[in-house]
Amino acid sequence: MAPRVRAPELPQNFTWLNTDRPLSLKELKGRIVILDFWTYCCINCLHVLPDLKYLEQKYKDTLTVIGVHSAKFDNEQEIENIRQAILRYDIEHPVIVDQNFQIWQQYAVRAWPTLVIIDPETYCVSSASGEGNRDALDDLISQIIQAHQEHGTLNFQEFSTNLEKQKTPLNTPLAFPGKVLADGEGNRLFIADTGHHRIIISTLEGELLHIIGNGKSGLTDGDFTQAQFFAPQGMALDEEQQILYIADTENHTLRQIDLKNQQVKTIAGTGEQGHYIRPHSGQALETALNSPWDLEKIGNSIYIAMAGPHQIWEMELETNIIRTYAGTGAEGCVDGSLSNSAFAQPSGITSDRRELYIADSEISSIRAVGLADLQEVRTVCGSGELFGFGDVDGIASEVRLQHCLGVKYIPDYLWIADTYNHKIKRVDPHIGKCQTMLGDGIPGHQDGQGKNSRFFEPSGLSAAGFLLFIADTNNHVIRRVELDTLKVTTMEFPNLCAPDVCIPKTIV
């Protein structure tokens, strides 16, 4: 029999969040502990969170989950940024900030996410990498409980925490808006109010027109007041039919909003996360999707940045067939044919109608995907490497971005939300020349002109005429930019409130 391995003690001098004091395995003796090694950029880490929440609630008397945040990107090492991620993803267990991968190395972790299971006698009994391990963990926890009940080594008690959301409740009118879509012809601005699980429609000046969704996370079709979303992100508009399409990210679905009749319905996905390893095709409502993050409508097709399987998908609206358009499902950067290409958590999509342009976030690069006769994938700019990030303007492979989430084609350039650099950049899609246009790179909230402005993890952007609109995610606001002067201002929405905080006075 292999020797049992005692779990290394957790550092007491590191920063702890979601708790009012450092925790030790010694004081948690008698409880089962799961260490979740994660980094907040990682889509696979985000997919594990619902499993952990399920287990935490089921075994609240015997199980403690501790998140060990071992940052991939430079930006993810900042304490305030981690705190914002805890708020954004409603994490309710303690989190320790792993300095320089010290805990990671102590536990011999090799990949995000990794779960380490520690028994009530503080021995490591198992580990699991990747996602999709909920049932196996559930069974293991049950077995550990049974074994330790027989030996009297369980400590039955409910564990209390001091959550970040309790310390500083988020009551802003918008919460972590992820994407924004401007409709110049209709004088409308569509906002994915991601943290409030709803869609906001205003004029381009900020006059509130509609609130779609009741502010509670869920998957419910119906009228604007009944509908429920779960962390919606990207949107696409059919102006002629007055239909708005939504990437309902954490529901793993596509939703359709009939703007004339004020009705919401699900058009793709089952509500469960899909786990297809290879390219797939099927009826839209019978096909499980995996974290659709952004949308682009071209003709009768919707193209989808499907972050979970690292692919680009297409839904044909006439046939309701949904299928993989590009990407093998392997995470990486492979150019060439559509069927042999590889992406890494694509999170933004736009088009000039010749190519799709992708914000490929985990490799901090902008990719181009051919339409019609092109049928090829190429890297426009960025290193194309999982750890090839930074903040360098230049041309093509010289360019360094940091977890870019948003991209918008505005003739004849691509405008990029370089999220973790807190900047907006502009790229020539033909030669890959990239230059910073907005933001000084310091996370914050400051109006101004050009590089004299400040953003905090901007994630989405859209344009109408000479106006650029930016979802400034961690500032919980929408910024408006005059493209001829690069003047940045923060939009006001006078009648918009957080759900359950106040009732809008008037909605046109």
Short mmCIF file of C-alpha atoms in Angstrom, two decimals:
data_model
loop_
_atom_site.label_atom_id
_atom_site.label_comp_id
_atom_site.label_asym_id
_atom_site.label_seq_id
_atom_site.Cartn_x
_atom_site.Cartn_y
_atom_site.Cartn_z
CA MET A 1 0.00 0.00 0.00
CA ALA A 2 1.31 3.43 -0.92
CA PRO A 3 2.17 5.67 2.06
CA ARG A 4 -0.39 8.32 2.95
CA VAL A 5 0.74 11.87 2.21
CA ARG A 6 0.06 14.61 4.72
CA ALA A 7 -1.37 17.74 3.06
CA PRO A 8 1.05 20.68 3.25
CA GLU A 9 -0.21 23.42 5.56
CA LEU A 10 -1.66 26.57 3.97
CA PRO A 11 0.36 29.79 4.36
CA GLN A 12 -1.05 32.11 7.00
CA ASN A 13 0.80 35.20 5.71
CA PHE A 14 -0.75 35.14 2.20
CA THR A 15 -3.79 37.24 1.31
CA TRP A 16 -7.11 35.57 2.03
CA LEU A 17 -10.46 36.67 0.56
CA ASN A 18 -14.05 35.69 1.42
CA THR A 19 -12.99 35.15 5.03
CA ASP A 20 -12.09 37.44 7.91
CA ARG A 21 -8.97 35.44 8.85
CA PRO A 22 -6.50 32.94 7.40
CA LEU A 23 -7.53 29.29 7.61
CA SER A 24 -5.34 26.32 8.45
CA LEU A 25 -5.76 22.64 7.76
CA LYS A 26 -5.02 22.06 11.43
CA GLU A 27 -8.14 23.96 12.53
CA LEU A 28 -10.18 22.28 9.76
CA LYS A 29 -9.22 18.82 11.00
CA GLY A 30 -12.36 16.68 11.13
CA ARG A 31 -13.71 18.19 7.91
CA ILE A 32 -13.18 17.22 4.29
CA VAL A 33 -11.31 19.95 2.39
CA ILE A 34 -11.22 20.50 -1.36
CA LEU A 35 -8.48 22.80 -2.65
CA ASP A 36 -9.50 24.30 -6.00
CA PHE A 37 -6.45 25.51 -7.93
CA TRP A 38 -7.84 28.07 -10.37
CA THR A 39 -7.14 31.28 -12.25
CA TYR A 40 -10.01 33.58 -13.10
CA CYS A 41 -9.38 33.87 -16.85
CA CYS A 42 -9.80 30.13 -17.38
CA ILE A 43 -13.12 28.91 -18.81
CA ASN A 44 -12.52 25.41 -17.45
CA CYS A 45 -12.01 26.87 -13.97
CA LEU A 46 -15.31 28.73 -14.30
CA HIS A 47 -17.07 25.52 -15.33
CA VAL A 48 -15.94 23.87 -12.08
CA LEU A 49 -17.54 26.55 -9.88
CA PRO A 50 -21.16 25.25 -10.18
CA ASP A 51 -19.94 21.76 -9.24
CA LEU A 52 -18.19 23.12 -6.18
CA LYS A 53 -21.25 25.13 -5.17
CA TYR A 54 -23.40 22.00 -5.48
CA LEU A 55 -21.02 20.02 -3.27
CA GLU A 56 -20.65 22.85 -0.75
CA GLN A 57 -24.41 23.03 -0.30
CA LYS A 58 -24.91 19.26 -0.18
CA TYR A 59 -22.17 18.68 2.41
CA LYS A 60 -22.15 22.00 4.23
CA ASP A 61 -21.69 20.30 7.62
CA THR A 62 -18.63 18.31 6.59
CA LEU A 63 -17.00 19.96 3.54
CA THR A 64 -14.90 23.13 3.19
CA VAL A 65 -13.84 24.32 -0.25
CA ILE A 66 -10.85 26.66 -0.47
CA GLY A 67 -9.98 28.33 -3.75
CA VAL A 68 -6.24 28.60 -4.38
CA HIS A 69 -5.85 31.38 -6.94
CA SER A 70 -2.65 30.68 -8.86
CA ALA A 71 -2.57 33.41 -11.49
CA LYS A 72 -1.72 32.80 -15.13
CA PHE A 73 -1.68 36.42 -16.35
CA ASP A 74 0.17 39.31 -14.71
CA ASN A 75 -3.10 41.17 -14.27
CA GLU A 76 -4.57 38.24 -12.34
CA GLN A 77 -1.97 38.59 -9.61
CA GLU A 78 -3.51 41.84 -8.36
CA ILE A 79 -5.59 41.39 -5.21
CA GLU A 80 -8.35 43.79 -6.22
CA ASN A 81 -8.75 42.07 -9.59
CA ILE A 82 -9.15 38.70 -7.88
CA ARG A 83 -11.68 40.22 -5.50
CA GLN A 84 -13.65 41.53 -8.49
CA ALA A 85 -13.62 38.04 -10.03
CA ILE A 86 -14.98 36.58 -6.78
CA LEU A 87 -17.83 39.09 -6.92
CA ARG A 88 -18.43 38.54 -10.64
CA TYR A 89 -18.71 34.76 -10.37
CA ASP A 90 -20.49 34.77 -6.98
CA ILE A 91 -17.85 32.63 -5.31
CA GLU A 92 -18.87 31.89 -1.73
CA HIS A 93 -15.92 29.93 -0.36
CA PRO A 94 -12.62 31.25 1.03
CA VAL A 95 -9.88 32.05 -1.49
CA ILE A 96 -6.16 32.25 -0.81
CA VAL A 97 -3.95 34.19 -3.23
CA ASP A 98 -1.09 31.87 -4.18
CA GLN A 99 2.06 34.00 -4.40
CA ASN A 100 4.48 32.90 -7.11
CA PHE A 101 2.86 29.44 -7.38
CA GLN A 102 4.20 28.40 -3.96
CA ILE A 103 1.13 26.35 -2.96
CA TRP A 104 0.82 25.06 -6.52
CA GLN A 105 4.37 23.67 -6.29
CA GLN A 106 3.87 22.26 -2.80
CA TYR A 107 0.92 20.24 -4.07
CA ALA A 108 2.66 19.32 -7.37
CA VAL A 109 -0.17 20.79 -9.45
CA ARG A 110 0.31 20.86 -13.22
CA ALA A 111 -2.84 22.31 -14.74
CA TRP A 112 -5.84 24.59 -14.21
CA PRO A 113 -8.21 23.59 -12.75
CA THR A 114 -6.98 20.97 -10.32
CA LEU A 115 -8.95 19.80 -7.29
CA VAL A 116 -7.12 18.25 -4.34
CA ILE A 117 -9.22 16.32 -1.81
CA ILE A 118 -8.00 16.25 1.79
CA ASP A 119 -9.58 13.88 4.30
CA PRO A 120 -10.59 14.75 7.90
CA GLU A 121 -7.20 13.61 9.18
CA THR A 122 -5.51 16.14 6.80
CA TYR A 123 -4.14 13.57 4.34
CA CYS A 124 -4.34 14.04 0.56
CA VAL A 125 -6.55 11.24 -0.71
CA SER A 126 -7.22 12.18 -4.33
CA SER A 127 -6.90 14.83 -7.02
CA ALA A 128 -8.70 15.59 -10.26
CA SER A 129 -7.69 17.86 -13.12
CA GLY A 130 -10.05 19.46 -15.61
CA GLU A 131 -13.82 19.74 -15.42
CA GLY A 132 -16.73 17.32 -15.34
CA ASN A 133 -15.77 15.52 -12.12
CA ARG A 134 -18.82 16.33 -9.99
CA ASP A 135 -20.27 12.81 -9.78
CA ALA A 136 -16.91 11.24 -9.00
CA LEU A 137 -16.28 13.83 -6.28
CA ASP A 138 -19.77 13.30 -4.86
CA ASP A 139 -19.15 9.56 -4.59
CA LEU A 140 -15.71 10.06 -3.04
CA ILE A 141 -16.99 12.52 -0.43
CA SER A 142 -19.76 10.08 0.52
CA GLN A 143 -17.20 7.29 0.94
CA ILE A 144 -14.92 9.48 3.08
CA ILE A 145 -17.84 10.52 5.29
CA GLN A 146 -18.90 6.91 5.80
CA ALA A 147 -15.36 5.74 6.63
CA HIS A 148 -14.69 8.55 9.09
CA GLN A 149 -18.08 8.29 10.75
CA GLU A 150 -17.13 4.73 11.67
CA HIS A 151 -13.87 5.94 13.21
CA GLY A 152 -15.42 8.99 14.89
CA THR A 153 -13.04 11.37 13.12
CA LEU A 154 -15.61 13.69 11.56
CA ASN A 155 -16.31 17.17 12.90
CA PHE A 156 -19.92 17.97 12.02
CA GLN A 157 -20.38 21.72 11.96
CA GLU A 158 -21.38 24.39 9.49
CA PHE A 159 -18.47 26.53 8.42
CA SER A 160 -19.03 30.31 8.44
CA THR A 161 -17.46 32.78 6.02
CA ASN A 162 -17.23 36.54 5.64
CA LEU A 163 -17.99 37.05 1.97
CA GLU A 164 -16.67 39.87 -0.19
CA LYS A 165 -20.21 40.53 -1.44
CA GLN A 166 -21.32 41.04 2.17
CA LYS A 167 -18.47 43.41 2.91
CA THR A 168 -19.15 45.60 -0.14
CA PRO A 169 -22.58 44.88 -1.69
CA LEU A 170 -22.76 45.71 -5.38
CA ASN A 171 -25.77 47.99 -5.92
CA THR A 172 -24.67 49.78 -9.09
CA PRO A 173 -27.18 50.16 -11.96
CA LEU A 174 -24.99 47.88 -14.10
CA ALA A 175 -22.96 44.94 -12.78
CA PHE A 176 -19.97 43.64 -14.76
CA PRO A 177 -21.42 44.49 -18.19
CA GLY A 178 -19.73 42.10 -20.60
CA LYS A 179 -20.76 43.20 -24.08
CA VAL A 180 -22.49 46.14 -25.74
CA LEU A 181 -24.13 46.50 -29.16
CA ALA A 182 -24.86 49.86 -30.83
CA ASP A 183 -27.66 50.32 -33.38
CA GLY A 184 -27.09 53.66 -35.05
CA GLU A 185 -30.08 53.46 -37.39
CA GLY A 186 -32.47 52.70 -34.55
CA ASN A 187 -30.74 54.97 -32.03
CA ARG A 188 -30.46 52.09 -29.58
CA LEU A 189 -27.81 50.68 -27.33
CA PHE A 190 -28.08 47.05 -26.17
CA ILE A 191 -26.16 46.23 -23.01
CA ALA A 192 -25.46 42.78 -21.59
CA ASP A 193 -25.84 43.58 -17.89
CA THR A 194 -24.03 40.34 -17.17
CA GLY A 195 -23.81 40.50 -13.40
CA HIS A 196 -27.51 41.34 -13.12
CA HIS A 197 -28.52 38.59 -15.58
CA ARG A 198 -30.48 40.92 -17.86
CA ILE A 199 -30.39 42.94 -21.09
CA ILE A 200 -30.74 46.73 -21.05
CA ILE A 201 -31.92 48.76 -24.03
CA SER A 202 -31.39 52.52 -24.07
CA THR A 203 -30.96 55.26 -26.62
CA LEU A 204 -27.43 56.16 -27.63
CA GLU A 205 -27.71 59.05 -25.19
CA GLY A 206 -28.67 56.84 -22.23
CA GLU A 207 -32.45 57.19 -22.08
CA LEU A 208 -33.81 53.90 -20.76
CA LEU A 209 -36.13 52.05 -23.15
CA HIS A 210 -36.44 48.47 -21.87
CA ILE A 211 -35.18 46.11 -19.18
CA ILE A 212 -35.32 42.49 -20.33
CA GLY A 213 -35.09 39.93 -17.56
CA ASN A 214 -36.13 39.99 -13.93
CA GLY A 215 -32.58 40.16 -12.59
CA LYS A 216 -32.50 36.62 -11.22
CA SER A 217 -30.33 33.96 -12.83
CA GLY A 218 -32.33 31.27 -14.59
CA LEU A 219 -33.47 29.91 -17.94
CA THR A 220 -37.02 31.14 -18.45
CA ASP A 221 -38.67 32.24 -21.69
CA GLY A 222 -41.58 34.67 -21.82
CA ASP A 223 -42.19 38.40 -21.80
CA PHE A 224 -39.63 40.98 -20.76
CA THR A 225 -40.59 40.89 -17.07
CA GLN A 226 -40.74 37.07 -16.83
CA ALA A 227 -37.61 36.16 -18.77
CA GLN A 228 -34.47 34.98 -17.02
CA PHE A 229 -30.88 34.79 -18.25
CA PHE A 230 -27.65 33.61 -16.63
CA ALA A 231 -24.65 35.90 -17.21
CA PRO A 232 -25.50 36.88 -20.81
CA GLN A 233 -22.65 38.15 -23.00
CA GLY A 234 -22.54 38.76 -26.77
CA MET A 235 -25.43 39.99 -28.92
CA ALA A 236 -26.34 40.25 -32.60
CA LEU A 237 -29.18 42.26 -34.17
CA ASP A 238 -31.42 41.48 -37.14
CA GLU A 239 -32.55 45.04 -37.89
CA GLU A 240 -35.11 44.04 -40.52
CA GLN A 241 -36.87 41.46 -38.35
CA GLN A 242 -36.25 43.36 -35.11
CA ILE A 243 -34.77 40.29 -33.48
CA LEU A 244 -31.94 40.44 -30.96
CA TYR A 245 -29.87 37.29 -30.47
CA ILE A 246 -28.14 36.64 -27.14
CA ALA A 247 -25.26 34.41 -26.09
CA ASP A 248 -26.67 33.29 -22.75
CA THR A 249 -23.29 32.14 -21.59
CA GLU A 250 -23.78 30.35 -18.29
CA ASN A 251 -27.05 28.79 -19.47
CA HIS A 252 -25.08 27.40 -22.46
CA THR A 253 -27.85 28.57 -24.81
CA LEU A 254 -28.69 31.06 -27.53
CA ARG A 255 -31.75 33.19 -26.86
CA GLN A 256 -33.90 35.23 -29.23
CA ILE A 257 -35.59 38.49 -28.24
CA ASP A 258 -38.54 39.56 -30.38
CA LEU A 259 -38.32 43.32 -29.92
CA LYS A 260 -41.72 44.01 -31.54
CA ASN A 261 -43.71 41.55 -29.45
CA GLN A 262 -41.45 41.78 -26.38
CA GLN A 263 -40.95 38.02 -26.10
CA VAL A 264 -37.87 35.95 -25.24
CA LYS A 265 -37.35 32.36 -26.35
CA THR A 266 -34.55 29.82 -26.44
CA ILE A 267 -33.41 28.87 -29.95
CA ALA A 268 -30.33 26.71 -29.32
CA GLY A 269 -28.90 24.62 -26.51
CA THR A 270 -30.46 22.34 -23.93
CA GLY A 271 -29.54 24.30 -20.82
CA GLU A 272 -26.83 21.76 -20.01
CA GLN A 273 -23.16 22.18 -20.80
CA GLY A 274 -21.98 20.24 -23.84
CA HIS A 275 -18.79 18.21 -23.73
CA TYR A 276 -18.14 17.45 -27.39
CA ILE A 277 -14.47 16.63 -27.94
CA ARG A 278 -14.68 16.69 -31.73
CA PRO A 279 -16.55 18.92 -34.21
CA HIS A 280 -20.28 18.39 -34.00
CA SER A 281 -23.52 19.11 -35.88
CA GLY A 282 -27.17 18.76 -34.93
CA GLN A 283 -30.57 20.31 -34.37
CA ALA A 284 -30.09 23.51 -32.41
CA LEU A 285 -32.46 22.77 -29.53
CA GLU A 286 -31.16 19.22 -29.17
CA THR A 287 -27.49 20.19 -29.10
CA ALA A 288 -25.83 21.04 -25.78
CA LEU A 289 -23.60 24.11 -26.13
CA ASN A 290 -20.53 25.10 -24.12
CA SER A 291 -20.22 28.73 -22.97
CA PRO A 292 -21.17 30.71 -26.09
CA TRP A 293 -19.49 34.08 -25.48
CA ASP A 294 -20.12 36.32 -28.51
CA LEU A 295 -22.18 36.40 -31.71
CA GLU A 296 -22.03 37.80 -35.24
CA LYS A 297 -24.94 37.55 -37.69
CA ILE A 298 -24.14 37.29 -41.39
CA GLY A 299 -26.99 36.59 -43.79
CA ASN A 300 -29.06 33.74 -42.39
CA SER A 301 -26.31 32.46 -40.13
CA ILE A 302 -25.16 33.32 -36.64
CA TYR A 303 -21.48 32.72 -35.98
CA ILE A 304 -20.60 31.95 -32.38
CA ALA A 305 -17.39 32.38 -30.41
CA MET A 306 -17.81 29.17 -28.40
CA ALA A 307 -15.35 29.69 -25.57
CA GLY A 308 -15.78 26.33 -23.83
CA PRO A 309 -14.64 23.97 -26.61
CA HIS A 310 -12.22 26.51 -28.16
CA GLN A 311 -14.14 26.61 -31.42
CA ILE A 312 -16.17 28.82 -33.77
CA TRP A 313 -19.69 27.55 -34.42
CA GLU A 314 -22.41 28.42 -36.93
CA MET A 315 -26.19 28.28 -36.55
CA GLU A 316 -28.23 28.27 -39.77
CA LEU A 317 -31.42 30.13 -38.92
CA GLU A 318 -33.45 28.66 -41.78
CA THR A 319 -32.75 25.03 -40.91
CA ASN A 320 -32.04 25.39 -37.16
CA ILE A 321 -28.91 23.30 -37.65
CA ILE A 322 -25.99 24.24 -35.42
CA ARG A 323 -22.48 23.00 -36.10
CA THR A 324 -18.80 23.52 -35.57
CA TYR A 325 -17.48 25.94 -38.20
CA ALA A 326 -13.77 26.00 -37.29
CA GLY A 327 -11.51 24.43 -34.70
CA THR A 328 -10.68 20.88 -33.70
CA GLY A 329 -11.47 21.49 -30.03
CA ALA A 330 -7.82 21.36 -29.00
CA GLU A 331 -6.68 24.46 -27.13
CA GLY A 332 -3.92 26.27 -28.99
CA CYS A 333 -3.07 28.36 -32.03
CA VAL A 334 -3.09 26.46 -35.30
CA ASP A 335 -3.60 28.31 -38.57
CA GLY A 336 -4.60 26.71 -41.87
CA SER A 337 -7.80 24.99 -42.91
CA LEU A 338 -11.00 25.39 -40.90
CA SER A 339 -11.06 21.71 -39.96
CA ASN A 340 -7.44 21.61 -38.74
CA SER A 341 -7.34 24.98 -36.96
CA ALA A 342 -7.18 25.48 -33.20
CA PHE A 343 -8.26 28.33 -30.91
CA ALA A 344 -7.90 29.12 -27.23
CA GLN A 345 -11.08 30.33 -25.53
CA PRO A 346 -12.43 32.62 -28.28
CA SER A 347 -14.41 35.37 -26.54
CA GLY A 348 -15.10 38.07 -29.13
CA ILE A 349 -16.23 37.95 -32.76
CA THR A 350 -16.82 40.48 -35.56
CA SER A 351 -16.63 40.51 -39.36
CA ASP A 352 -15.97 42.55 -42.49
CA ARG A 353 -18.09 39.94 -44.37
CA ARG A 354 -14.97 38.40 -45.91
CA GLU A 355 -13.51 37.07 -42.70
CA LEU A 356 -14.56 36.61 -39.10
CA TYR A 357 -12.20 38.23 -36.62
CA ILE A 358 -11.77 36.56 -33.26
CA ALA A 359 -10.49 37.80 -29.92
CA ASP A 360 -8.70 34.59 -28.95
CA SER A 361 -8.28 35.37 -25.29
CA GLU A 362 -6.09 32.64 -23.80
CA ILE A 363 -3.39 33.15 -26.46
CA SER A 364 -3.86 36.94 -26.35
CA SER A 365 -4.15 37.10 -30.14
CA ILE A 366 -6.50 38.25 -32.88
CA ARG A 367 -7.37 35.55 -35.41
CA ALA A 368 -9.09 35.74 -38.80
CA VAL A 369 -11.41 32.98 -40.04
CA GLY A 370 -12.29 32.89 -43.72
CA LEU A 371 -15.84 32.98 -45.05
CA ALA A 372 -17.15 31.82 -48.44
CA ASP A 373 -14.17 30.89 -50.62
CA LEU A 374 -11.40 31.77 -48.15
CA GLN A 375 -11.88 28.83 -45.76
CA GLU A 376 -8.59 29.52 -43.99
CA VAL A 377 -7.60 30.61 -40.49
CA ARG A 378 -4.74 33.03 -39.88
CA THR A 379 -3.30 34.95 -36.95
CA VAL A 380 -3.61 38.71 -37.44
CA CYS A 381 -1.49 39.77 -34.48
CA GLY A 382 -0.21 38.47 -31.16
CA SER A 383 2.22 35.72 -30.21
CA GLY A 384 -0.22 32.84 -30.63
CA GLU A 385 1.22 31.27 -27.48
CA LEU A 386 -0.58 30.45 -24.22
CA PHE A 387 2.03 32.35 -22.21
CA GLY A 388 2.99 34.87 -24.90
CA PHE A 389 1.26 37.90 -23.43
CA GLY A 390 2.28 41.45 -22.55
CA ASP A 391 1.62 45.00 -23.68
CA VAL A 392 3.53 45.75 -26.86
CA ASP A 393 2.32 47.68 -29.92
CA GLY A 394 3.84 46.70 -33.24
CA ILE A 395 3.12 44.53 -36.27
CA ALA A 396 1.78 40.96 -36.42
CA SER A 397 3.81 38.57 -34.24
CA GLU A 398 5.61 41.47 -32.51
CA VAL A 399 2.33 42.49 -30.85
CA ARG A 400 1.62 41.51 -27.26
CA LEU A 401 -1.89 41.66 -25.83
CA GLN A 402 -3.16 40.36 -22.49
CA HIS A 403 -6.35 38.27 -22.50
CA CYS A 404 -8.24 40.34 -25.09
CA LEU A 405 -12.01 39.72 -24.88
CA GLY A 406 -13.59 42.13 -27.36
CA VAL A 407 -13.16 42.96 -31.04
CA LYS A 408 -15.19 45.14 -33.42
CA TYR A 409 -14.66 45.84 -37.12
CA ILE A 410 -15.07 49.52 -37.96
CA PRO A 411 -13.95 50.21 -41.54
CA ASP A 412 -11.05 49.74 -42.09
CA TYR A 413 -9.77 48.67 -38.67
CA LEU A 414 -10.35 46.29 -35.83
CA TRP A 415 -10.88 47.91 -32.42
CA ILE A 416 -9.76 45.65 -29.59
CA ALA A 417 -10.72 45.49 -25.94
CA ASP A 418 -7.29 44.50 -24.59
CA THR A 419 -8.93 43.50 -21.35
CA TYR A 420 -6.12 42.72 -18.93
CA ASN A 421 -4.04 45.66 -20.19
CA HIS A 422 -7.01 47.98 -19.47
CA LYS A 423 -6.67 49.51 -22.94
CA ILE A 424 -8.47 49.89 -26.24
CA LYS A 425 -6.28 49.25 -29.26
CA ARG A 426 -6.68 49.51 -33.03
CA VAL A 427 -5.42 46.91 -35.49
CA ASP A 428 -5.02 46.94 -39.26
CA PRO A 429 -6.47 43.52 -40.15
CA HIS A 430 -4.35 43.20 -43.31
CA ILE A 431 -0.84 43.76 -41.93
CA GLY A 432 -1.56 43.26 -38.22
CA LYS A 433 -0.29 46.69 -37.16
CA CYS A 434 -1.52 47.38 -33.61
CA GLN A 435 -1.48 50.65 -31.68
CA THR A 436 -2.94 51.79 -28.37
CA MET A 437 -5.70 54.36 -28.79
CA LEU A 438 -7.34 54.65 -25.36
CA GLY A 439 -6.23 54.03 -21.79
CA ASP A 440 -2.94 54.45 -19.95
CA GLY A 441 -2.83 50.83 -18.77
CA ILE A 442 -3.51 51.58 -15.12
CA PRO A 443 -6.76 49.99 -13.92
CA GLY A 444 -9.16 52.71 -12.88
CA HIS A 445 -12.00 54.98 -13.95
CA GLN A 446 -11.03 58.23 -15.59
CA ASP A 447 -12.63 60.11 -18.45
CA GLY A 448 -10.36 62.07 -20.72
CA GLN A 449 -8.89 61.95 -24.17
CA GLY A 450 -7.06 59.08 -25.79
CA LYS A 451 -4.36 57.65 -23.57
CA ASN A 452 -5.28 60.04 -20.75
CA SER A 453 -8.32 57.89 -19.96
CA ARG A 454 -8.54 54.82 -17.72
CA PHE A 455 -10.49 51.57 -17.89
CA PHE A 456 -10.79 48.48 -15.67
CA GLU A 457 -10.90 45.21 -17.64
CA PRO A 458 -13.02 46.41 -20.61
CA SER A 459 -14.58 43.39 -22.31
CA GLY A 460 -16.78 44.47 -25.21
CA LEU A 461 -17.18 47.29 -27.71
CA SER A 462 -19.42 48.42 -30.56
CA ALA A 463 -19.82 51.45 -32.80
CA ALA A 464 -22.49 53.62 -34.36
CA GLY A 465 -21.26 56.28 -36.78
CA PHE A 466 -18.44 58.19 -35.12
CA LEU A 467 -19.26 56.89 -31.66
CA LEU A 468 -17.59 53.94 -29.98
CA PHE A 469 -19.25 52.30 -26.96
CA ILE A 470 -17.23 50.24 -24.48
CA ALA A 471 -18.42 47.83 -21.81
CA ASP A 472 -16.03 48.84 -19.03
CA THR A 473 -16.67 45.68 -17.09
CA ASN A 474 -15.05 46.08 -13.68
CA ASN A 475 -16.09 49.73 -13.47
CA HIS A 476 -19.73 48.62 -14.00
CA VAL A 477 -20.27 51.34 -16.62
CA ILE A 478 -20.52 51.99 -20.35
CA ARG A 479 -18.02 54.45 -21.82
CA ARG A 480 -18.71 56.50 -24.93
CA VAL A 481 -15.90 57.63 -27.24
CA GLU A 482 -16.01 60.26 -29.98
CA LEU A 483 -13.82 58.63 -32.60
CA ASP A 484 -12.79 61.89 -34.28
CA THR A 485 -11.35 63.34 -31.05
CA LEU A 486 -10.92 60.18 -28.91
CA LYS A 487 -12.75 61.94 -26.08
CA VAL A 488 -13.96 59.41 -23.49
CA THR A 489 -17.01 60.01 -21.30
CA THR A 490 -18.99 57.80 -18.94
CA MET A 491 -22.63 57.29 -19.88
CA GLU A 492 -25.40 57.98 -17.39
CA PHE A 493 -28.65 56.00 -17.28
CA PRO A 494 -30.84 58.15 -14.98
CA ASN A 495 -33.75 55.72 -14.58
CA LEU A 496 -31.74 52.50 -14.37
CA CYS A 497 -31.31 50.75 -11.01
CA ALA A 498 -29.94 47.46 -9.78
CA PRO A 499 -32.64 44.78 -9.45
CA ASP A 500 -34.56 45.06 -6.18
CA VAL A 501 -32.88 48.37 -5.32
CA CYS A 502 -35.42 50.74 -6.84
CA ILE A 503 -38.18 50.78 -9.43
CA PRO A 504 -37.51 52.70 -12.66
CA LYS A 505 -39.63 55.85 -12.74
CA THR A 506 -40.49 55.68 -16.42
CA ILE A 507 -39.68 53.38 -19.26
CA VAL A 508 -40.63 54.55 -22.73
#
